């Protein structure tokens, strides 16, 4: 594959999470680059609904065949939804990281945190260094 898929309709963190904003809700997952670096994802641990995700802190873990990585929240807010289908099929993250492989939805607490995220071109610069 080589070339990562970097959609322009989402924002990015330098820890390889993506954020898609719809009104005051942010959907968060890991990027295509991150899933390809991890390899086959076998398990994901996500927070409970009602928990608080704090920007820069761990909100869960993703386990691949070779490694376990922390998921770092790109913004702060209350967890409104967690993608329960990943419990049965964590491989969705590999197949469709920006679609079926989404991880959590949180209520956006601070709009400025969204503005501080990376654009698709800024994120591309990071992973292509």
Protein backbone atom coordinates (compact mmCIF):
# COMPACT_ATOMS: atom_id res chain seq x y z
CA UNK A 1 0.00 0.00 0.00
CA UNK A 2 2.61 2.53 1.04
CA UNK A 3 0.44 5.64 0.66
CA UNK A 4 -1.83 6.25 3.66
CA UNK A 5 -5.42 7.35 3.25
CA UNK A 6 -5.75 10.85 4.80
CA UNK A 7 -9.31 12.17 4.34
CA UNK A 8 -9.64 15.95 4.26
CA UNK A 9 -12.97 16.04 6.12
CA UNK A 10 -11.41 15.13 9.48
CA UNK A 11 -8.78 16.69 11.75
CA UNK A 12 -5.78 14.88 13.19
CA UNK A 13 -3.64 14.67 16.31
CA UNK A 14 0.10 14.05 16.26
CA UNK A 15 -0.59 10.83 18.21
CA UNK A 16 -2.40 9.45 15.10
CA UNK A 17 -6.04 9.90 16.11
CA UNK A 18 -8.60 11.51 13.83
CA UNK A 19 -11.54 13.70 14.82
CA UNK A 20 -14.69 14.33 12.82
CA UNK A 21 -16.91 17.11 14.12
CA UNK A 22 -20.69 17.21 13.75
CA UNK A 23 -22.22 20.14 15.67
CA UNK A 24 -21.00 19.62 19.28
CA UNK A 25 -20.13 15.92 18.90
CA UNK A 26 -16.70 14.61 17.91
CA UNK A 27 -16.18 11.11 16.54
CA UNK A 28 -12.67 9.80 17.21
CA UNK A 29 -10.67 6.89 15.81
CA UNK A 30 -7.14 6.03 14.78
CA UNK A 31 -5.74 6.94 11.39
CA UNK A 32 -5.10 4.66 8.45
CA UNK A 33 -1.36 5.21 9.03
CA UNK A 34 -1.68 4.13 12.68
CA UNK A 35 -3.61 0.94 11.89
CA UNK A 36 -1.13 0.00 9.15
CA UNK A 37 1.80 0.55 11.54
CA UNK A 38 0.10 -1.60 14.20
CA UNK A 39 -0.75 -4.48 11.87
CA UNK A 40 -3.68 -6.81 12.52
CA UNK A 41 -5.75 -5.37 15.37
CA UNK A 42 -7.21 -8.10 17.57
CA UNK A 43 -8.71 -6.22 20.53
CA UNK A 44 -9.68 -2.71 21.54
CA UNK A 45 -10.55 -1.41 25.00
CA UNK A 46 -12.77 1.68 25.02
CA UNK A 47 -14.15 3.84 27.84
CA UNK A 48 -17.64 3.52 29.30
CA UNK A 49 -20.38 5.96 28.32
CA UNK A 50 -20.36 8.89 30.73
CA UNK A 51 -16.61 8.70 31.38
CA UNK A 52 -14.54 11.81 30.75
CA UNK A 53 -11.89 11.85 28.03
CA UNK A 54 -9.18 14.42 28.72
CA UNK A 55 -7.07 15.82 25.91
CA UNK A 56 -3.60 14.29 25.88
CA UNK A 57 -4.57 11.41 28.17
CA UNK A 58 -5.31 7.75 27.47
CA UNK A 59 -8.95 6.86 26.72
CA UNK A 60 -8.37 3.21 25.86
CA UNK A 61 -6.01 0.74 24.26
CA UNK A 62 -5.70 -1.02 20.95
CA UNK A 63 -4.05 -4.43 20.83
CA UNK A 64 -2.45 -5.78 17.70
CA UNK A 65 -0.73 -9.12 17.17
CA UNK A 66 2.68 -7.61 18.00
CA UNK A 67 1.95 -4.68 20.34
CA UNK A 68 -0.46 -2.79 22.60
CA UNK A 69 -0.82 0.97 22.11
CA UNK A 70 -2.62 3.57 24.21
CA UNK A 71 -5.30 5.64 22.54
CA UNK A 72 -4.74 9.33 23.31
CA UNK A 73 -7.73 11.66 23.35
CA UNK A 74 -7.17 14.59 20.96
CA UNK A 75 -9.80 16.71 22.77
CA UNK A 76 -11.60 16.77 26.12
CA UNK A 77 -15.22 15.88 26.72
CA UNK A 78 -17.76 13.40 28.02
CA UNK A 79 -17.92 10.04 26.26
CA UNK A 80 -21.39 9.75 24.68
CA UNK A 81 -20.91 6.54 22.72
CA UNK A 82 -18.36 3.77 22.25
CA UNK A 83 -18.29 1.57 19.16
CA UNK A 84 -19.40 -1.75 20.66
CA UNK A 85 -19.12 -3.59 17.33
CA UNK A 86 -15.33 -3.42 17.76
CA UNK A 87 -15.64 -5.86 20.70
CA UNK A 88 -16.67 -8.60 18.27
CA UNK A 89 -14.62 -7.43 15.29
CA UNK A 90 -11.66 -5.18 16.14
CA UNK A 91 -10.41 -5.85 12.58
CA UNK A 92 -12.89 -3.22 11.35
CA UNK A 93 -10.25 -0.70 12.42
CA UNK A 94 -7.85 -2.20 9.85
CA UNK A 95 -10.46 -2.44 7.09
CA UNK A 96 -12.24 0.91 7.56
CA UNK A 97 -10.46 3.17 10.08
CA UNK A 98 -12.52 6.27 9.17
CA UNK A 99 -15.87 4.47 8.92
CA UNK A 100 -16.89 1.26 10.70
CA UNK A 101 -13.65 1.42 12.74
CA UNK A 102 -14.55 4.62 14.63
CA UNK A 103 -13.99 4.31 18.37
CA UNK A 104 -15.77 6.90 20.51
CA UNK A 105 -18.04 9.91 20.28
CA UNK A 106 -17.57 12.69 22.80
CA UNK A 107 -19.28 16.00 23.52
CA UNK A 108 -16.91 18.80 22.53
CA UNK A 109 -16.09 20.84 25.59
CA UNK A 110 -13.75 23.43 24.08
CA UNK A 111 -13.99 24.49 20.43
CA UNK A 112 -10.42 25.84 20.57
CA UNK A 113 -9.10 22.29 21.01
CA UNK A 114 -10.62 21.43 17.61
CA UNK A 115 -8.90 24.40 16.00
CA UNK A 116 -5.54 23.25 17.42
CA UNK A 117 -5.75 19.88 15.63
CA UNK A 118 -3.85 19.20 12.42
CA UNK A 119 -5.27 19.48 8.91
CA UNK A 120 -4.89 16.54 6.51
CA UNK A 121 -1.87 18.18 4.84
CA UNK A 122 -0.20 18.94 8.19
CA UNK A 123 -0.76 15.35 9.28
CA UNK A 124 0.62 14.05 5.97
CA UNK A 125 3.78 16.07 6.59
CA UNK A 126 4.24 14.35 9.98
CA UNK A 127 3.86 10.79 8.73
CA UNK A 128 5.92 11.37 5.58
CA UNK A 129 8.95 12.80 7.38
